[in-house]
PDB file of N, CA and C in Angstrom:
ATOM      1  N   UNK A  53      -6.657  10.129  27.955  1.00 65.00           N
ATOM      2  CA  UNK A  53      -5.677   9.864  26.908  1.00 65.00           C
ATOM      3  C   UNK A  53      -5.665   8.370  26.603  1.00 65.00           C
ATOM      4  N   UNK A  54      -5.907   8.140  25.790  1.00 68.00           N
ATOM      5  CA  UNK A  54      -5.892   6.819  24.941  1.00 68.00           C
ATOM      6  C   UNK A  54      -4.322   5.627  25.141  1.00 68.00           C
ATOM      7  N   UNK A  55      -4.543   4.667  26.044  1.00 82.00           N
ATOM      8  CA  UNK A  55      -3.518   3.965  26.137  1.00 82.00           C
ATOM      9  C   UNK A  55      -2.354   3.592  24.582  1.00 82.00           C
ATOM     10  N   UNK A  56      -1.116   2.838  24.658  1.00 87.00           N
ATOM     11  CA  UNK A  56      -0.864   3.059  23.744  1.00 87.00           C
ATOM     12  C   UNK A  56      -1.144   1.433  22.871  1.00 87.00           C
ATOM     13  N   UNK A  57      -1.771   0.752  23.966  1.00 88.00           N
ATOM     14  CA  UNK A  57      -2.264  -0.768  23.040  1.00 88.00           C
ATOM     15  C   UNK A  57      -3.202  -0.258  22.590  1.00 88.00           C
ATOM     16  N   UNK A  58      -4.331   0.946  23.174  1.00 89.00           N
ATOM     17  CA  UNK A  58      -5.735   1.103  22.320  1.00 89.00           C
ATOM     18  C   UNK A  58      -5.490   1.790  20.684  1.00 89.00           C
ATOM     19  N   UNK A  59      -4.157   2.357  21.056  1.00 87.00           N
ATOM     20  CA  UNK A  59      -3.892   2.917  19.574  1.00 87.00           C
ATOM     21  C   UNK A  59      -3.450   2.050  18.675  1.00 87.00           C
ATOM     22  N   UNK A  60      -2.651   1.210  19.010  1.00 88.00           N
ATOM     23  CA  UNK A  60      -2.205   0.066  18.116  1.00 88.00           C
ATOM     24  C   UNK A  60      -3.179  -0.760  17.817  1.00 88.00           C
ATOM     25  N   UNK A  61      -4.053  -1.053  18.197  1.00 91.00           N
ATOM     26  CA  UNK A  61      -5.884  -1.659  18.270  1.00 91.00           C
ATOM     27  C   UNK A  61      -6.287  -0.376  17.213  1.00 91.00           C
ATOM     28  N   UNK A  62      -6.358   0.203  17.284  1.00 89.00           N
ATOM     29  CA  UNK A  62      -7.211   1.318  15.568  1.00 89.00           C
ATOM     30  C   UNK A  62      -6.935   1.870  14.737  1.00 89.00           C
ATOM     31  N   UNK A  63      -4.918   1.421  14.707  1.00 84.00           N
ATOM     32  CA  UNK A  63      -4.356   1.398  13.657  1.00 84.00           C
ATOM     33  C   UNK A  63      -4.048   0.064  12.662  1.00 84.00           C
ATOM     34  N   UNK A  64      -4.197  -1.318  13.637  1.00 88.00           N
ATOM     35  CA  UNK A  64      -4.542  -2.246  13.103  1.00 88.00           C
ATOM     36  C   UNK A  64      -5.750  -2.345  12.761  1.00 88.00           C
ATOM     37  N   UNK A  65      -7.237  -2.180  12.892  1.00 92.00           N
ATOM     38  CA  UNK A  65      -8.579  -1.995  12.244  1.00 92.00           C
ATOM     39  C   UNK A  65      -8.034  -0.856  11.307  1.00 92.00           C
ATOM     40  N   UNK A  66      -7.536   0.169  11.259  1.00 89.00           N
ATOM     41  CA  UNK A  66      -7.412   1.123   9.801  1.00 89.00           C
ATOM     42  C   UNK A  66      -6.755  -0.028   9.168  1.00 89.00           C
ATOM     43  N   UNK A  67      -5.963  -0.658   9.341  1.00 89.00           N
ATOM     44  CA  UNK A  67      -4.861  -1.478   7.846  1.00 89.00           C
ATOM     45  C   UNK A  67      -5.669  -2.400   7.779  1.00 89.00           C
ATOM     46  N   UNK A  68      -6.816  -3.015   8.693  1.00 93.00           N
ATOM     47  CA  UNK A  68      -7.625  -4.372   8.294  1.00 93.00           C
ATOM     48  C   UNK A  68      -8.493  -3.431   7.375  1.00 93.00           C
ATOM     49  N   UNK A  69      -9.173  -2.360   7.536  1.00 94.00           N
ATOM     50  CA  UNK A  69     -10.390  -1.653   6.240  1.00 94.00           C
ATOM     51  C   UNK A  69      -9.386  -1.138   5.286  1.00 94.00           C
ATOM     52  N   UNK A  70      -8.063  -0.771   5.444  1.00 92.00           N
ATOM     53  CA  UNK A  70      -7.440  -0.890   4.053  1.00 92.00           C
ATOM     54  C   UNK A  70      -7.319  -1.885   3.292  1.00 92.00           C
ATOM     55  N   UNK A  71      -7.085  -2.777   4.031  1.00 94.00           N
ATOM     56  CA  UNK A  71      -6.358  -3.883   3.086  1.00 94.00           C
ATOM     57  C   UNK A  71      -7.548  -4.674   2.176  1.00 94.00           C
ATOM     58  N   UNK A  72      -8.810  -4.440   2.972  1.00 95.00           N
ATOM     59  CA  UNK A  72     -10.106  -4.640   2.469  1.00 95.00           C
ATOM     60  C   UNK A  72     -10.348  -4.074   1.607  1.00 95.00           C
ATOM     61  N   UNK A  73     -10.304  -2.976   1.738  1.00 95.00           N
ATOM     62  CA  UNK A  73     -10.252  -1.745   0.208  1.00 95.00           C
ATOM     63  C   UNK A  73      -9.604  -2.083  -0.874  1.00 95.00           C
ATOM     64  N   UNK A  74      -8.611  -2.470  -0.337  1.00 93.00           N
ATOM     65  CA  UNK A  74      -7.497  -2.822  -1.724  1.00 93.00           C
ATOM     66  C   UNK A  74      -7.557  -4.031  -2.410  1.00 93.00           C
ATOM     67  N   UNK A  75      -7.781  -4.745  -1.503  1.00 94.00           N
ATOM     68  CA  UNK A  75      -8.333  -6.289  -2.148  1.00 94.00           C
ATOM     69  C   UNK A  75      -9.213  -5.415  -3.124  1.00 94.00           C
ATOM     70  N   UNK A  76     -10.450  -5.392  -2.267  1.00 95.00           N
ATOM     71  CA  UNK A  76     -11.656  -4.952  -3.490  1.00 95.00           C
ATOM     72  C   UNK A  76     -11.473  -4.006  -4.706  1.00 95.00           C
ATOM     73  N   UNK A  77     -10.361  -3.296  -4.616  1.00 93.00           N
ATOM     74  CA  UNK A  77      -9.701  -2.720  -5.973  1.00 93.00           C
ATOM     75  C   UNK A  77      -8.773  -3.041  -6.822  1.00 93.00           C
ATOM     76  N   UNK A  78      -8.167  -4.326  -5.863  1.00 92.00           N
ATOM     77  CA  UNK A  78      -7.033  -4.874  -6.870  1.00 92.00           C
ATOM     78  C   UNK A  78      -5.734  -4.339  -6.847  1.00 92.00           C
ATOM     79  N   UNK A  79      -5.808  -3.602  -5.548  1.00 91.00           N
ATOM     80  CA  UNK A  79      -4.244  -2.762  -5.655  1.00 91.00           C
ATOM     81  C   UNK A  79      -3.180  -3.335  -5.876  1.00 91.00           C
ATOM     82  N   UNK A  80      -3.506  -4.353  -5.119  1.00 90.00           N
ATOM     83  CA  UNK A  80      -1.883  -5.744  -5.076  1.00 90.00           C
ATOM     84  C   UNK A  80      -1.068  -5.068  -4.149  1.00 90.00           C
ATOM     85  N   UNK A  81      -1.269  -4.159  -2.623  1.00 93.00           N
ATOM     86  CA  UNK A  81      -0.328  -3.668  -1.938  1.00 93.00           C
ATOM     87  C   UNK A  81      -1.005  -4.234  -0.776  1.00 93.00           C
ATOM     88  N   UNK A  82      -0.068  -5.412  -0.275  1.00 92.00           N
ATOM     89  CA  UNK A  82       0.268  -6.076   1.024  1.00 92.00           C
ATOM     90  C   UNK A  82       0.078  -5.285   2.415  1.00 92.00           C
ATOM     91  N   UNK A  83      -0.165  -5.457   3.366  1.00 92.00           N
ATOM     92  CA  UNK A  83      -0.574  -5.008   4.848  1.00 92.00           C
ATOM     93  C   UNK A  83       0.969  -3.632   4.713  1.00 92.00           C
ATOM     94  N   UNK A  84       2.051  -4.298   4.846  1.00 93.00           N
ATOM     95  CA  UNK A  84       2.896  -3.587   4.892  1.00 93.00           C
ATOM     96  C   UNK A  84       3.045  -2.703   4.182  1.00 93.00           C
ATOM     97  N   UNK A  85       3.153  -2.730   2.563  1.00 94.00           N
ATOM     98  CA  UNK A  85       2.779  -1.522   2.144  1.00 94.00           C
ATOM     99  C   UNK A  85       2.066  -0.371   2.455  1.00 94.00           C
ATOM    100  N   UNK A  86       0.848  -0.631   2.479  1.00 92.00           N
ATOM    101  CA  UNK A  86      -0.826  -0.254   2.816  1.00 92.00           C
ATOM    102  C   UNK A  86      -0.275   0.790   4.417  1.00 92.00           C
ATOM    103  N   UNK A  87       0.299   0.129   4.798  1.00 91.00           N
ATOM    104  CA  UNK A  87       0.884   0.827   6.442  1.00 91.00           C
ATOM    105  C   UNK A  87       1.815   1.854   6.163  1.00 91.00           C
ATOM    106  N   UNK A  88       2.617   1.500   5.186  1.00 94.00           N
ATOM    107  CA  UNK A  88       4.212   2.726   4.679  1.00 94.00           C
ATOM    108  C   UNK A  88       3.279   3.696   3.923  1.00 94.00           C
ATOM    109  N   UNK A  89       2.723   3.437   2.823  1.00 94.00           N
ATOM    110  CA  UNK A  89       1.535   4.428   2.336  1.00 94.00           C
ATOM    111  C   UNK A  89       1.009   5.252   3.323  1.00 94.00           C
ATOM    112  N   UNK A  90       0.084   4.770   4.187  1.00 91.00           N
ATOM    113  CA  UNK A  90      -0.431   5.791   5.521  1.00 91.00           C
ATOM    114  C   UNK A  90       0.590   6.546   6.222  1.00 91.00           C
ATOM    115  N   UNK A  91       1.626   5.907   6.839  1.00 93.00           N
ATOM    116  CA  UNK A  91       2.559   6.438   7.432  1.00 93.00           C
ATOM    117  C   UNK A  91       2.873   7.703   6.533  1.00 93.00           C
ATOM    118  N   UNK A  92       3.425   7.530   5.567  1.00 96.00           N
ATOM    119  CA  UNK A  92       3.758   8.432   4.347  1.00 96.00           C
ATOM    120  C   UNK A  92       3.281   9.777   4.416  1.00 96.00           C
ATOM    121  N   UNK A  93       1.475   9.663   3.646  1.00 95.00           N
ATOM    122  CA  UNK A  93       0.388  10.594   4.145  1.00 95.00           C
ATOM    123  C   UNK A  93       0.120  11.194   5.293  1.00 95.00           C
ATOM    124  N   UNK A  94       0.156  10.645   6.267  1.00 93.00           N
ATOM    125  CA  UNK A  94       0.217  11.398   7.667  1.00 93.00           C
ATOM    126  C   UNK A  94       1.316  12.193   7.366  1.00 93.00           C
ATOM    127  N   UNK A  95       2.725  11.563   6.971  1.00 97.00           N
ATOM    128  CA  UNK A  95       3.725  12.801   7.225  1.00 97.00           C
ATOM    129  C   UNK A  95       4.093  13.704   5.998  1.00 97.00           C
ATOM    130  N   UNK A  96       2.335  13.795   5.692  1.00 97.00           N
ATOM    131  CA  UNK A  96       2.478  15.346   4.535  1.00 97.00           C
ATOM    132  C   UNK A  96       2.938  15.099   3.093  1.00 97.00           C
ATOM    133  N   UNK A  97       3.224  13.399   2.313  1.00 97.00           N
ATOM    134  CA  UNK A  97       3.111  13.387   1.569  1.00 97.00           C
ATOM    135  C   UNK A  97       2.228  13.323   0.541  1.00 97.00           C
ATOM    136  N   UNK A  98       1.923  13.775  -0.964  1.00 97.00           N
ATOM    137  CA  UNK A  98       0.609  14.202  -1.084  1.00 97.00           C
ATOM    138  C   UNK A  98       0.330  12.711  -1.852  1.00 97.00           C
ATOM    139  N   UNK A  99      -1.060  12.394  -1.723  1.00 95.00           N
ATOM    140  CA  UNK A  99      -1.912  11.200  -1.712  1.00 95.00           C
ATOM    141  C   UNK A  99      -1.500  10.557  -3.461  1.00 95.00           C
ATOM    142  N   UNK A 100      -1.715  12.132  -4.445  1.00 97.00           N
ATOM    143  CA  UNK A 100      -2.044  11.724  -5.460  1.00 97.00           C
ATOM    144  C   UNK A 100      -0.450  11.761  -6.219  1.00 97.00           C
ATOM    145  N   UNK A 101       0.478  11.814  -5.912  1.00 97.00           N
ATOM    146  CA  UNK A 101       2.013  11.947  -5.975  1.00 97.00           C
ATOM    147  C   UNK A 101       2.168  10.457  -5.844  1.00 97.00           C
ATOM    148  N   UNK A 102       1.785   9.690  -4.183  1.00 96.00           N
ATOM    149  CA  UNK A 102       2.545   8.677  -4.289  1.00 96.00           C
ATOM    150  C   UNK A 102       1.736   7.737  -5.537  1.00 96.00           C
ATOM    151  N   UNK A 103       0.131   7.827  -5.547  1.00 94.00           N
ATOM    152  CA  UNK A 103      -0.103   6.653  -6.065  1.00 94.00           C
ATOM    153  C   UNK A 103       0.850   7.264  -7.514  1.00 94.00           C
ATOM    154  N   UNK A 104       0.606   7.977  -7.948  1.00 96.00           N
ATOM    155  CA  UNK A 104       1.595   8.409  -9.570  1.00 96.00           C
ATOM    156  C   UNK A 104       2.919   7.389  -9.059  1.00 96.00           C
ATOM    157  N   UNK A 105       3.496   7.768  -8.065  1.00 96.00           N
ATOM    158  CA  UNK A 105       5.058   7.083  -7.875  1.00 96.00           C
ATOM    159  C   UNK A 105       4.852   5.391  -7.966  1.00 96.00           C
ATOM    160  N   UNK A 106       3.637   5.041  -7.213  1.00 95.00           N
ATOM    161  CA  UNK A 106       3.480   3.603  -7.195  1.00 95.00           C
ATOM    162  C   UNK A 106       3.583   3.081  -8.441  1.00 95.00           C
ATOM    163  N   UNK A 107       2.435   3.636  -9.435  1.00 93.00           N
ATOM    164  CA  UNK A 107       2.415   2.800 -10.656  1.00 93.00           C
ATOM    165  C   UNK A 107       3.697   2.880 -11.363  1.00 93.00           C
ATOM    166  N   UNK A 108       4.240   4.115 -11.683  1.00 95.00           N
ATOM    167  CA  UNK A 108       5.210   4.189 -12.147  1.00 95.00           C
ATOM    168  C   UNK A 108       6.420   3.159 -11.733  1.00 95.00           C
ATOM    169  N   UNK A 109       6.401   3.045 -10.778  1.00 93.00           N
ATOM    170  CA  UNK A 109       7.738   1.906 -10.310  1.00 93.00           C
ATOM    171  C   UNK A 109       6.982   0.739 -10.885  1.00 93.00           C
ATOM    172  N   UNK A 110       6.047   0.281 -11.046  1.00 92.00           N
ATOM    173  CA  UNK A 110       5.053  -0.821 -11.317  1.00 92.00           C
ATOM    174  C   UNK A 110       5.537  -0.917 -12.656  1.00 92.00           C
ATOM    175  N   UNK A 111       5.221   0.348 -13.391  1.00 92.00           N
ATOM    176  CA  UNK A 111       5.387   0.251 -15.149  1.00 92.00           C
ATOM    177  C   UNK A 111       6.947   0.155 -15.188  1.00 92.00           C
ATOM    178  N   UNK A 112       8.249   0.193 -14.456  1.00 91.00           N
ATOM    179  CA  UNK A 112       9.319   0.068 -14.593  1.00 91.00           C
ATOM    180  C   UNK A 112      10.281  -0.974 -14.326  1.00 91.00           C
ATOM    181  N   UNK A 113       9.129  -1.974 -13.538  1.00 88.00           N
ATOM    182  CA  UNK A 113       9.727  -2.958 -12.759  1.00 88.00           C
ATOM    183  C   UNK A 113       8.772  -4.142 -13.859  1.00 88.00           C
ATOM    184  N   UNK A 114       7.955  -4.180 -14.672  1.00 87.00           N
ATOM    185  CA  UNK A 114       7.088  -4.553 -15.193  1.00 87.00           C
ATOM    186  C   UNK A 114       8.094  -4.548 -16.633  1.00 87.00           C
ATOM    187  N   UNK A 115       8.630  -3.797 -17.125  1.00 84.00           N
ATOM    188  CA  UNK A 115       9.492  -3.417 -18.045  1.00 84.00           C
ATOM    189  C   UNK A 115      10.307  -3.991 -17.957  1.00 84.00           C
ATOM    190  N   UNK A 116      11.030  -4.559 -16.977  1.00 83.00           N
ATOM    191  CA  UNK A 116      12.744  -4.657 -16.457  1.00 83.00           C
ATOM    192  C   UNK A 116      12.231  -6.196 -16.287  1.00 83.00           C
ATOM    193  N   UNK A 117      10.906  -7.101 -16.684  1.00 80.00           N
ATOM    194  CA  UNK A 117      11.070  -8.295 -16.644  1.00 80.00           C
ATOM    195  C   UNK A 117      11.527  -8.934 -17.738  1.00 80.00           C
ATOM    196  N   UNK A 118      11.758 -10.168 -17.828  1.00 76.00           N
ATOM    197  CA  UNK A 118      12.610 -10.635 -19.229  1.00 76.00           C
ATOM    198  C   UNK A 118      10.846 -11.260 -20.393  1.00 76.00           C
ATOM    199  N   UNK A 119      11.151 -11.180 -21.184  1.00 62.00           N
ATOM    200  CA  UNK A 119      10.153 -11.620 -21.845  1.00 62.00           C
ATOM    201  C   UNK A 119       9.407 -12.891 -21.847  1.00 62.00           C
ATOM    202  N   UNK A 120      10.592 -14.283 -21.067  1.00 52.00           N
ATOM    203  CA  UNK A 120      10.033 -15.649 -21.083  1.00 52.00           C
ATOM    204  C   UNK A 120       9.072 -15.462 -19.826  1.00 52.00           C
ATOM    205  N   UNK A 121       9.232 -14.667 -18.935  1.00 53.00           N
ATOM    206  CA  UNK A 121       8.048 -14.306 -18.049  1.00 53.00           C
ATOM    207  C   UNK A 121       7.124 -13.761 -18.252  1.00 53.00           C
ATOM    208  N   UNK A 122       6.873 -12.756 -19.245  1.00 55.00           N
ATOM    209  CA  UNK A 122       5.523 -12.528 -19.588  1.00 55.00           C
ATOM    210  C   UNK A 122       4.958 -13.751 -20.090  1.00 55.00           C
ATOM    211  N   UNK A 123       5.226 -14.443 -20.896  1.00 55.00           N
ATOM    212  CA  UNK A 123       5.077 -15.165 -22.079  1.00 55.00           C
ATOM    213  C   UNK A 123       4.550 -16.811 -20.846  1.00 55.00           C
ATOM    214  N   UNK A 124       4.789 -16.825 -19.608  1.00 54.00           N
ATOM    215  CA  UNK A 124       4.120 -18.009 -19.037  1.00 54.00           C
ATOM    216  C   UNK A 124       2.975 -18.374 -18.690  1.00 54.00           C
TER     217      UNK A 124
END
């Protein structure tokens, strides 16, 4: 049985090849995110739901800025 530092050791390498991933796609979702996302999925939420939920808060929070901020 796998100690419980060796697990925390290959769940930190999963969020280091995520976060690698995401860089290289541009996600703009931080270690912590990237970790609540997984967490998420493991507990049965479906993959293609959250990213829909992500952008959407993205396109709403993106909306809800004032205009002299786009405009810098």
């Amino acid at each position: 049985m796998p100690s419980t530092d060796s697990k925390r050791e290959k769940a930190r390498e999963v969020v280091d090849i995520l976060e690698e991933i995401s860089v290289l796609l541009n996600t703009e979702l931080d270690r912590t995110q990237l970790s609540l996302c997984v967490s998420l999925i493991e507990n049965g939420v479906n993959p293609e739901a959250l990213a829909t939920a992500i952008k959407e808060l993205r396109r709403e929070t993106q909306d809800l800025q004032p205009e002299t901020a786009m405009s810098e």
